[in-house]
Amino acid sequence: MNKQSIQLTNEELKELQTPAFGYELIREVLIPTILGKDYSNMLYWAGKELARKYPLSSTEEMISFFENAGWGNLTVLSLNKNEMELELSGDLISLRLGKDNDCSFQLEAGFIAEQLQTINSYITETHEQIKKRAKKVIFTAKWDHKDKIEAAPIVGKRSERK
C-alpha cells in the first residue's frame, strides 16, 4: 500500500467535526516541544511542503483550503505587480492571539508562499505580521518578476544525435 492511498482525502473528512483543543495540543504544545527553539522557522518550511502535497491553482482555492483545514478565514486585502497582502482571521485565530504571547503563523506563511510561487511561477516569500488588538494576522507575500521559475527539464531523456 503506497503513501497516497493511506492519506485521507478532504471529501472523506469534510463532514467530520473535531474539537479545536486537539488541534491546538498538536500545534502549540507538541510541535514546539519536538522542534525546539527553531520551530517557527521549521513550520515555514513545513508549510511549503504541505503546499507541494496539496497544490492549488488559484487564490480562491487557497482561501477554501484554509477554511477546510480549519486554519481560519483568509481574505485578499490587496494585490499589485509584486506583492499580495492577505488577512487571516476567525474564532480560533482570535483565541490563539488572546491567550498565547508567542504563537506562530509560519506554517500558514510557508503554505501561502509555496502556493503563490506555484500559481505565479515566481520565487515567493511570505512574512507574517500579527495584529494582537485586531485579533488577526496579515501576510505579505512578495515576488520579483526577475526570479521566474523555469520548467524543470525532463531528467533521463536522451538527446537526439546528429
mmCIF file with all atom_site columns, N, CA, C and O in Angstrom, residues 18-66:
data_model
loop_
_atom_site.group_PDB
_atom_site.id
_atom_site.type_symbol
_atom_site.label_atom_id
_atom_site.label_alt_id
_atom_site.label_comp_id
_atom_site.label_asym_id
_atom_site.label_entity_id
_atom_site.label_seq_id
_atom_site.pdbx_PDB_ins_code
_atom_site.Cartn_x
_atom_site.Cartn_y
_atom_site.Cartn_z
_atom_site.occupancy
_atom_site.B_iso_or_equiv
_atom_site.pdbx_formal_charge
_atom_site.auth_seq_id
_atom_site.auth_comp_id
_atom_site.auth_asym_id
_atom_site.auth_atom_id
_atom_site.pdbx_PDB_model_num
ATOM 1   N N  . THR A 1 18 ? -14.041 18.085 14.567 1.00 0.00 ? 18 THR A N  1
ATOM 2   C CA . THR A 1 18 ? -13.085 17.726 15.598 1.00 0.00 ? 18 THR A CA 1
ATOM 3   C C  . THR A 1 18 ? -12.868 18.931 16.509 1.00 0.00 ? 18 THR A C  1
ATOM 4   O O  . THR A 1 18 ? -12.860 20.063 16.030 1.00 0.00 ? 18 THR A O  1
ATOM 5   N N  . PRO A 1 19 ? -12.711 18.709 17.789 1.00 0.00 ? 19 PRO A N  1
ATOM 6   C CA . PRO A 1 19 ? -12.513 19.839 18.698 1.00 0.00 ? 19 PRO A CA 1
ATOM 7   C C  . PRO A 1 19 ? -11.208 20.582 18.405 1.00 0.00 ? 19 PRO A C  1
ATOM 8   O O  . PRO A 1 19 ? -10.188 19.967 18.095 1.00 0.00 ? 19 PRO A O  1
ATOM 9   N N  . ALA A 1 20 ? -11.254 21.886 18.520 1.00 0.00 ? 20 ALA A N  1
ATOM 10  C CA . ALA A 1 20 ? -10.062 22.706 18.306 1.00 0.00 ? 20 ALA A CA 1
ATOM 11  C C  . ALA A 1 20 ? -8.998  22.417 19.348 1.00 0.00 ? 20 ALA A C  1
ATOM 12  O O  . ALA A 1 20 ? -7.807  22.630 19.105 1.00 0.00 ? 20 ALA A O  1
ATOM 13  N N  . PHE A 1 21 ? -9.402  21.895 20.496 1.00 0.00 ? 21 PHE A N  1
ATOM 14  C CA . PHE A 1 21 ? -8.453  21.569 21.556 1.00 0.00 ? 21 PHE A CA 1
ATOM 15  C C  . PHE A 1 21 ? -7.399  20.582 21.058 1.00 0.00 ? 21 PHE A C  1
ATOM 16  O O  . PHE A 1 21 ? -6.208  20.742 21.325 1.00 0.00 ? 21 PHE A O  1
ATOM 17  N N  . GLY A 1 22 ? -7.812  19.564 20.333 1.00 0.00 ? 22 GLY A N  1
ATOM 18  C CA . GLY A 1 22 ? -6.871  18.575 19.796 1.00 0.00 ? 22 GLY A CA 1
ATOM 19  C C  . GLY A 1 22 ? -5.893  19.197 18.819 1.00 0.00 ? 22 GLY A C  1
ATOM 20  O O  . GLY A 1 22 ? -4.690  18.908 18.834 1.00 0.00 ? 22 GLY A O  1
ATOM 21  N N  . TYR A 1 23 ? -6.403  20.053 17.968 1.00 0.00 ? 23 TYR A N  1
ATOM 22  C CA . TYR A 1 23 ? -5.561  20.766 17.003 1.00 0.00 ? 23 TYR A CA 1
ATOM 23  C C  . TYR A 1 23 ? -4.537  21.633 17.731 1.00 0.00 ? 23 TYR A C  1
ATOM 24  O O  . TYR A 1 23 ? -3.354  21.633 17.410 1.00 0.00 ? 23 TYR A O  1
ATOM 25  N N  . GLU A 1 24 ? -4.993  22.353 18.736 1.00 0.00 ? 24 GLU A N  1
ATOM 26  C CA . GLU A 1 24 ? -4.102  23.244 19.477 1.00 0.00 ? 24 GLU A CA 1
ATOM 27  C C  . GLU A 1 24 ? -3.067  22.481 20.293 1.00 0.00 ? 24 GLU A C  1
ATOM 28  O O  . GLU A 1 24 ? -1.947  22.949 20.455 1.00 0.00 ? 24 GLU A O  1
ATOM 29  N N  . LEU A 1 25 ? -3.426  21.311 20.812 1.00 0.00 ? 25 LEU A N  1
ATOM 30  C CA . LEU A 1 25 ? -2.444  20.476 21.520 1.00 0.00 ? 25 LEU A CA 1
ATOM 31  C C  . LEU A 1 25 ? -1.273  20.142 20.605 1.00 0.00 ? 25 LEU A C  1
ATOM 32  O O  . LEU A 1 25 ? -0.116  20.239 21.001 1.00 0.00 ? 25 LEU A O  1
ATOM 33  N N  . ILE A 1 26 ? -1.598  19.749 19.404 1.00 0.00 ? 26 ILE A N  1
ATOM 34  C CA . ILE A 1 26 ? -0.546  19.400 18.448 1.00 0.00 ? 26 ILE A CA 1
ATOM 35  C C  . ILE A 1 26 ? 0.203   20.645 18.003 1.00 0.00 ? 26 ILE A C  1
ATOM 36  O O  . ILE A 1 26 ? 1.433   20.687 18.015 1.00 0.00 ? 26 ILE A O  1
ATOM 37  N N  . ARG A 1 27 ? -0.533  21.687 17.657 1.00 0.00 ? 27 ARG A N  1
ATOM 38  C CA . ARG A 1 27 ? 0.040   22.899 17.076 1.00 0.00 ? 27 ARG A CA 1
ATOM 39  C C  . ARG A 1 27 ? 0.878   23.708 18.058 1.00 0.00 ? 27 ARG A C  1
ATOM 40  O O  . ARG A 1 27 ? 1.966   24.165 17.744 1.00 0.00 ? 27 ARG A O  1
ATOM 41  N N  . GLU A 1 28 ? 0.360   23.947 19.237 1.00 0.00 ? 28 GLU A N  1
ATOM 42  C CA . GLU A 1 28 ? 1.008   24.870 20.164 1.00 0.00 ? 28 GLU A CA 1
ATOM 43  C C  . GLU A 1 28 ? 1.760   24.208 21.316 1.00 0.00 ? 28 GLU A C  1
ATOM 44  O O  . GLU A 1 28 ? 2.497   24.886 22.028 1.00 0.00 ? 28 GLU A O  1
ATOM 45  N N  . VAL A 1 29 ? 1.588   22.893 21.503 1.00 0.00 ? 29 VAL A N  1
ATOM 46  C CA . VAL A 1 29 ? 2.294   22.214 22.589 1.00 0.00 ? 29 VAL A CA 1
ATOM 47  C C  . VAL A 1 29 ? 3.274   21.183 22.028 1.00 0.00 ? 29 VAL A C  1
ATOM 48  O O  . VAL A 1 29 ? 4.479   21.257 22.279 1.00 0.00 ? 29 VAL A O  1
ATOM 49  N N  . LEU A 1 30 ? 2.768   20.219 21.276 1.00 0.00 ? 30 LEU A N  1
ATOM 50  C CA . LEU A 1 30 ? 3.599   19.123 20.805 1.00 0.00 ? 30 LEU A CA 1
ATOM 51  C C  . LEU A 1 30 ? 4.670   19.563 19.796 1.00 0.00 ? 30 LEU A C  1
ATOM 52  O O  . LEU A 1 30 ? 5.854   19.249 19.975 1.00 0.00 ? 30 LEU A O  1
ATOM 53  N N  . ILE A 1 31 ? 4.269   20.269 18.757 1.00 0.00 ? 31 ILE A N  1
ATOM 54  C CA . ILE A 1 31 ? 5.234   20.652 17.717 1.00 0.00 ? 31 ILE A CA 1
ATOM 55  C C  . ILE A 1 31 ? 6.364   21.524 18.271 1.00 0.00 ? 31 ILE A C  1
ATOM 56  O O  . ILE A 1 31 ? 7.531   21.237 18.009 1.00 0.00 ? 31 ILE A O  1
ATOM 57  N N  . PRO A 1 32 ? 6.077   22.567 19.052 1.00 0.00 ? 32 PRO A N  1
ATOM 58  C CA . PRO A 1 32 ? 7.193   23.340 19.620 1.00 0.00 ? 32 PRO A CA 1
ATOM 59  C C  . PRO A 1 32 ? 8.099   22.502 20.523 1.00 0.00 ? 32 PRO A C  1
ATOM 60  O O  . PRO A 1 32 ? 9.319   22.702 20.547 1.00 0.00 ? 32 PRO A O  1
ATOM 61  N N  . THR A 1 33 ? 7.521   21.540 21.242 1.00 0.00 ? 33 THR A N  1
ATOM 62  C CA . THR A 1 33 ? 8.329   20.665 22.102 1.00 0.00 ? 33 THR A CA 1
ATOM 63  C C  . THR A 1 33 ? 9.261   19.798 21.264 1.00 0.00 ? 33 THR A C  1
ATOM 64  O O  . THR A 1 33 ? 10.442  19.654 21.572 1.00 0.00 ? 33 THR A O  1
ATOM 65  N N  . ILE A 1 34 ? 8.751   19.240 20.198 1.00 0.00 ? 34 ILE A N  1
ATOM 66  C CA . ILE A 1 34 ? 9.551   18.370 19.337 1.00 0.00 ? 34 ILE A CA 1
ATOM 67  C C  . ILE A 1 34 ? 10.617  19.161 18.575 1.00 0.00 ? 34 ILE A C  1
ATOM 68  O O  . ILE A 1 34 ? 11.772  18.749 18.513 1.00 0.00 ? 34 ILE A O  1
ATOM 69  N N  . LEU A 1 35 ? 10.243  20.309 18.015 1.00 0.00 ? 35 LEU A N  1
ATOM 70  C CA . LEU A 1 35 ? 11.156  21.053 17.156 1.00 0.00 ? 35 LEU A CA 1
ATOM 71  C C  . LEU A 1 35 ? 12.087  21.995 17.907 1.00 0.00 ? 35 LEU A C  1
ATOM 72  O O  . LEU A 1 35 ? 13.088  22.439 17.359 1.00 0.00 ? 35 LEU A O  1
ATOM 73  N N  . GLY A 1 36 ? 11.750  22.346 19.137 1.00 0.00 ? 36 GLY A N  1
ATOM 74  C CA . GLY A 1 36 ? 12.630  23.215 19.917 1.00 0.00 ? 36 GLY A CA 1
ATOM 75  C C  . GLY A 1 36 ? 12.539  24.671 19.494 1.00 0.00 ? 36 GLY A C  1
ATOM 76  O O  . GLY A 1 36 ? 11.566  25.102 18.887 1.00 0.00 ? 36 GLY A O  1
ATOM 77  N N  . LYS A 1 37 ? 13.602  25.410 19.799 1.00 0.00 ? 37 LYS A N  1
ATOM 78  C CA . LYS A 1 37 ? 13.580  26.864 19.603 1.00 0.00 ? 37 LYS A CA 1
ATOM 79  C C  . LYS A 1 37 ? 13.439  27.299 18.148 1.00 0.00 ? 37 LYS A C  1
ATOM 80  O O  . LYS A 1 37 ? 13.015  28.413 17.881 1.00 0.00 ? 37 LYS A O  1
ATOM 81  N N  . ASP A 1 38 ? 13.775  26.437 17.204 1.00 0.00 ? 38 ASP A N  1
ATOM 82  C CA . ASP A 1 38 ? 13.675  26.795 15.789 1.00 0.00 ? 38 ASP A CA 1
ATOM 83  C C  . ASP A 1 38 ? 12.343  26.392 15.167 1.00 0.00 ? 38 ASP A C  1
ATOM 84  O O  . ASP A 1 38 ? 12.199  26.384 13.953 1.00 0.00 ? 38 ASP A O  1
ATOM 85  N N  . TYR A 1 39 ? 11.369  26.071 16.017 1.00 0.00 ? 39 TYR A N  1
ATOM 86  C CA . TYR A 1 39 ? 10.120  25.531 15.478 1.00 0.00 ? 39 TYR A CA 1
ATOM 87  C C  . TYR A 1 39 ? 9.423   26.493 14.520 1.00 0.00 ? 39 TYR A C  1
ATOM 88  O O  . TYR A 1 39 ? 8.845   26.076 13.529 1.00 0.00 ? 39 TYR A O  1
ATOM 89  N N  . SER A 1 40 ? 9.496   27.789 14.784 1.00 0.00 ? 40 SER A N  1
ATOM 90  C CA . SER A 1 40 ? 8.819   28.750 13.914 1.00 0.00 ? 40 SER A CA 1
ATOM 91  C C  . SER A 1 40 ? 9.394   28.698 12.493 1.00 0.00 ? 40 SER A C  1
ATOM 92  O O  . SER A 1 40 ? 8.651   28.656 11.513 1.00 0.00 ? 40 SER A O  1
ATOM 93  N N  . ASN A 1 41 ? 10.719  28.687 12.382 1.00 0.00 ? 41 ASN A N  1
ATOM 94  C CA . ASN A 1 41 ? 11.358  28.591 11.058 1.00 0.00 ? 41 ASN A CA 1
ATOM 95  C C  . ASN A 1 41 ? 11.032  27.262 10.384 1.00 0.00 ? 41 ASN A C  1
ATOM 96  O O  . ASN A 1 41 ? 10.789  27.217 9.178  1.00 0.00 ? 41 ASN A O  1
ATOM 97  N N  . MET A 1 42 ? 11.021  26.209 11.168 1.00 0.00 ? 42 MET A N  1
ATOM 98  C CA . MET A 1 42 ? 10.738  24.891 10.602 1.00 0.00 ? 42 MET A CA 1
ATOM 99  C C  . MET A 1 42 ? 9.280   24.791 10.150 1.00 0.00 ? 42 MET A C  1
ATOM 100 O O  . MET A 1 42 ? 8.979   24.107 9.166  1.00 0.00 ? 42 MET A O  1
ATOM 101 N N  . LEU A 1 43 ? 8.379   25.492 10.847 1.00 0.00 ? 43 LEU A N  1
ATOM 102 C CA . LEU A 1 43 ? 6.982   25.494 10.421 1.00 0.00 ? 43 LEU A CA 1
ATOM 103 C C  . LEU A 1 43 ? 6.819   26.134 9.046  1.00 0.00 ? 43 LEU A C  1
ATOM 104 O O  . LEU A 1 43 ? 5.977   25.705 8.247  1.00 0.00 ? 43 LEU A O  1
ATOM 105 N N  . TYR A 1 44 ? 7.618   27.156 8.762  1.00 0.00 ? 44 TYR A N  1
ATOM 106 C CA . TYR A 1 44 ? 7.557   27.812 7.453  1.00 0.00 ? 44 TYR A CA 1
ATOM 107 C C  . TYR A 1 44 ? 7.852   26.782 6.350  1.00 0.00 ? 44 TYR A C  1
ATOM 108 O O  . TYR A 1 44 ? 7.116   26.677 5.376  1.00 0.00 ? 44 TYR A O  1
ATOM 109 N N  . TRP A 1 45 ? 8.917   26.012 6.542  1.00 0.00 ? 45 TRP A N  1
ATOM 110 C CA . TRP A 1 45 ? 9.298   25.014 5.543  1.00 0.00 ? 45 TRP A CA 1
ATOM 111 C C  . TRP A 1 45 ? 8.307   23.867 5.506  1.00 0.00 ? 45 TRP A C  1
ATOM 112 O O  . TRP A 1 45 ? 8.046   23.296 4.444  1.00 0.00 ? 45 TRP A O  1
ATOM 113 N N  . ALA A 1 46 ? 7.710   23.544 6.648  1.00 0.00 ? 46 ALA A N  1
ATOM 114 C CA . ALA A 1 46 ? 6.668   22.518 6.681  1.00 0.00 ? 46 ALA A CA 1
ATOM 115 C C  . ALA A 1 46 ? 5.441   22.994 5.895  1.00 0.00 ? 46 ALA A C  1
ATOM 116 O O  . ALA A 1 46 ? 4.806   22.207 5.180  1.00 0.00 ? 46 ALA A O  1
ATOM 117 N N  . GLY A 1 47 ? 5.111   24.278 6.009  1.00 0.00 ? 47 GLY A N  1
ATOM 118 C CA . GLY A 1 47 ? 4.001   24.839 5.240  1.00 0.00 ? 47 GLY A CA 1
ATOM 119 C C  . GLY A 1 47 ? 4.252   24.757 3.749  1.00 0.00 ? 47 GLY A C  1
ATOM 120 O O  . GLY A 1 47 ? 3.343   24.442 2.965  1.00 0.00 ? 47 GLY A O  1
ATOM 121 N N  . LYS A 1 48 ? 5.490   25.013 3.345  1.00 0.00 ? 48 LYS A N  1
ATOM 122 C CA . LYS A 1 48 ? 5.845   24.894 1.927  1.00 0.00 ? 48 LYS A CA 1
ATOM 123 C C  . LYS A 1 48 ? 5.683   23.450 1.456  1.00 0.00 ? 48 LYS A C  1
ATOM 124 O O  . LYS A 1 48 ? 5.175   23.196 0.366  1.00 0.00 ? 48 LYS A O  1
ATOM 125 N N  . GLU A 1 49 ? 6.092   22.508 2.289  1.00 0.00 ? 49 GLU A N  1
ATOM 126 C CA . GLU A 1 49 ? 5.968   21.092 1.937  1.00 0.00 ? 49 GLU A CA 1
ATOM 127 C C  . GLU A 1 49 ? 4.493   20.678 1.837  1.00 0.00 ? 49 GLU A C  1
ATOM 128 O O  . GLU A 1 49 ? 4.112   19.938 0.924  1.00 0.00 ? 49 GLU A O  1
ATOM 129 N N  . LEU A 1 50 ? 3.669   21.156 2.753  1.00 0.00 ? 50 LEU A N  1
ATOM 130 C CA . LEU A 1 50 ? 2.234   20.874 2.663  1.00 0.00 ? 50 LEU A CA 1
ATOM 131 C C  . LEU A 1 50 ? 1.649   21.401 1.356  1.00 0.00 ? 50 LEU A C  1
ATOM 132 O O  . LEU A 1 50 ? 0.819   20.742 0.724  1.00 0.00 ? 50 LEU A O  1
ATOM 133 N N  . ALA A 1 51 ? 2.086   22.581 0.971  1.00 0.00 ? 51 ALA A N  1
ATOM 134 C CA . ALA A 1 51 ? 1.593   23.166 -0.285 1.00 0.00 ? 51 ALA A CA 1
ATOM 135 C C  . ALA A 1 51 ? 2.008   22.322 -1.490 1.00 0.00 ? 51 ALA A C  1
ATOM 136 O O  . ALA A 1 51 ? 1.257   22.218 -2.464 1.00 0.00 ? 51 ALA A O  1
ATOM 137 N N  . ARG A 1 52 ? 3.173   21.712 -1.425 1.00 0.00 ? 52 ARG A N  1
ATOM 138 C CA . ARG A 1 52 ? 3.609   20.836 -2.527 1.00 0.00 ? 52 ARG A CA 1
ATOM 139 C C  . ARG A 1 52 ? 2.755   19.572 -2.579 1.00 0.00 ? 52 ARG A C  1
ATOM 140 O O  . ARG A 1 52 ? 2.506   19.031 -3.649 1.00 0.00 ? 52 ARG A O  1
ATOM 141 N N  . LYS A 1 53 ? 2.318   19.101 -1.418 1.00 0.00 ? 53 LYS A N  1
ATOM 142 C CA . LYS A 1 53 ? 1.485   17.893 -1.368 1.00 0.00 ? 53 LYS A CA 1
ATOM 143 C C  . LYS A 1 53 ? 0.035   18.195 -1.743 1.00 0.00 ? 53 LYS A C  1
ATOM 144 O O  . LYS A 1 53 ? -0.694  17.300 -2.154 1.00 0.00 ? 53 LYS A O  1
ATOM 145 N N  . TYR A 1 54 ? -0.387  19.436 -1.569 1.00 0.00 ? 54 TYR A N  1
ATOM 146 C CA . TYR A 1 54 ? -1.749  19.866 -1.898 1.00 0.00 ? 54 TYR A CA 1
ATOM 147 C C  . TYR A 1 54 ? -1.687  21.080 -2.818 1.00 0.00 ? 54 TYR A C  1
ATOM 148 O O  . TYR A 1 54 ? -2.056  22.181 -2.429 1.00 0.00 ? 54 TYR A O  1
ATOM 149 N N  . PRO A 1 55 ? -1.213  20.874 -4.048 1.00 0.00 ? 55 PRO A N  1
ATOM 150 C CA . PRO A 1 55 ? -1.079  22.023 -4.958 1.00 0.00 ? 55 PRO A CA 1
ATOM 151 C C  . PRO A 1 55 ? -2.452  22.569 -5.363 1.00 0.00 ? 55 PRO A C  1
ATOM 152 O O  . PRO A 1 55 ? -3.386  21.813 -5.615 1.00 0.00 ? 55 PRO A O  1
ATOM 153 N N  . LEU A 1 56 ? -2.539  23.890 -5.377 1.00 0.00 ? 56 LEU A N  1
ATOM 154 C CA . LEU A 1 56 ? -3.773  24.578 -5.735 1.00 0.00 ? 56 LEU A CA 1
ATOM 155 C C  . LEU A 1 56 ? -3.510  25.435 -6.964 1.00 0.00 ? 56 LEU A C  1
ATOM 156 O O  . LEU A 1 56 ? -2.380  25.827 -7.222 1.00 0.00 ? 56 LEU A O  1
ATOM 157 N N  . SER A 1 57 ? -4.560  25.769 -7.689 1.00 0.00 ? 57 SER A N  1
ATOM 158 C CA . SER A 1 57 ? -4.360  26.501 -8.939 1.00 0.00 ? 57 SER A CA 1
ATOM 159 C C  . SER A 1 57 ? -4.841  27.946 -8.896 1.00 0.00 ? 57 SER A C  1
ATOM 160 O O  . SER A 1 57 ? -4.720  28.652 -9.876 1.00 0.00 ? 57 SER A O  1
ATOM 161 N N  . SER A 1 58 ? -5.372  28.376 -7.747 1.00 0.00 ? 58 SER A N  1
ATOM 162 C CA . SER A 1 58 ? -5.854  29.757 -7.678 1.00 0.00 ? 58 SER A CA 1
ATOM 163 C C  . SER A 1 58 ? -5.888  30.237 -6.227 1.00 0.00 ? 58 SER A C  1
ATOM 164 O O  . SER A 1 58 ? -5.874  29.437 -5.294 1.00 0.00 ? 58 SER A O  1
ATOM 165 N N  . THR A 1 59 ? -5.976  31.533 -6.078 1.00 0.00 ? 59 THR A N  1
ATOM 166 C CA . THR A 1 59 ? -6.108  32.133 -4.754 1.00 0.00 ? 59 THR A CA 1
ATOM 167 C C  . THR A 1 59 ? -7.422  31.701 -4.114 1.00 0.00 ? 59 THR A C  1
ATOM 168 O O  . THR A 1 59 ? -7.487  31.458 -2.912 1.00 0.00 ? 59 THR A O  1
ATOM 169 N N  . GLU A 1 60 ? -8.469  31.564 -4.915 1.00 0.00 ? 60 GLU A N  1
ATOM 170 C CA . GLU A 1 60 ? -9.767  31.141 -4.403 1.00 0.00 ? 60 GLU A CA 1
ATOM 171 C C  . GLU A 1 60 ? -9.678  29.743 -3.798 1.00 0.00 ? 60 GLU A C  1
ATOM 172 O O  . GLU A 1 60 ? -10.263 29.473 -2.744 1.00 0.00 ? 60 GLU A O  1
ATOM 173 N N  . GLU A 1 61 ? -8.940  28.851 -4.455 1.00 0.00 ? 61 GLU A N  1
ATOM 174 C CA . GLU A 1 61 ? -8.750  27.507 -3.909 1.00 0.00 ? 61 GLU A CA 1
ATOM 175 C C  . GLU A 1 61 ? -7.958  27.557 -2.605 1.00 0.00 ? 61 GLU A C  1
ATOM 176 O O  . GLU A 1 61 ? -8.226  26.786 -1.682 1.00 0.00 ? 61 GLU A O  1
ATOM 177 N N  . MET A 1 62 ? -6.991  28.469 -2.526 1.00 0.00 ? 62 MET A N  1
ATOM 178 C CA . MET A 1 62 ? -6.198  28.616 -1.308 1.00 0.00 ? 62 MET A CA 1
ATOM 179 C C  . MET A 1 62 ? -7.087  29.091 -0.158 1.00 0.00 ? 62 MET A C  1
ATOM 180 O O  . MET A 1 62 ? -6.985  28.592 0.966  1.00 0.00 ? 62 MET A O  1
ATOM 181 N N  . ILE A 1 63 ? -7.974  30.019 -0.429 1.00 0.00 ? 63 ILE A N  1
ATOM 182 C CA . ILE A 1 63 ? -8.910  30.510 0.582  1.00 0.00 ? 63 ILE A CA 1
ATOM 183 C C  . ILE A 1 63 ? -9.795  29.362 1.070  1.00 0.00 ? 63 ILE A C  1
ATOM 184 O O  . ILE A 1 63 ? -10.004 29.197 2.274  1.00 0.00 ? 63 ILE A O  1
ATOM 185 N N  . SER A 1 64 ? -10.284 28.543 0.161  1.00 0.00 ? 64 SER A N  1
ATOM 186 C CA . SER A 1 64 ? -11.108 27.380 0.525  1.00 0.00 ? 64 SER A CA 1
ATOM 187 C C  . SER A 1 64 ? -10.303 26.367 1.332  1.00 0.00 ? 64 SER A C  1
ATOM 188 O O  . SER A 1 64 ? -10.816 25.782 2.292  1.00 0.00 ? 64 SER A O  1
ATOM 189 N N  . PHE A 1 65 ? -9.041  26.165 0.952  1.00 0.00 ? 65 PHE A N  1
ATOM 190 C CA . PHE A 1 65 ? -8.195  25.231 1.679  1.00 0.00 ? 65 PHE A CA 1
ATOM 191 C C  . PHE A 1 65 ? -8.046  25.668 3.133  1.00 0.00 ? 65 PHE A C  1
ATOM 192 O O  . PHE A 1 65 ? -8.154  24.853 4.048  1.00 0.00 ? 65 PHE A O  1
ATOM 193 N N  . PHE A 1 66 ? -7.802  26.955 3.363  1.00 0.00 ? 66 PHE A N  1
ATOM 194 C CA . PHE A 1 66 ? -7.669  27.464 4.730  1.00 0.00 ? 66 PHE A CA 1
ATOM 195 C C  . PHE A 1 66 ? -8.929  27.179 5.536  1.00 0.00 ? 66 PHE A C  1
ATOM 196 O O  . PHE A 1 66 ? -8.853  26.740 6.685  1.00 0.00 ? 66 PHE A O  1
#
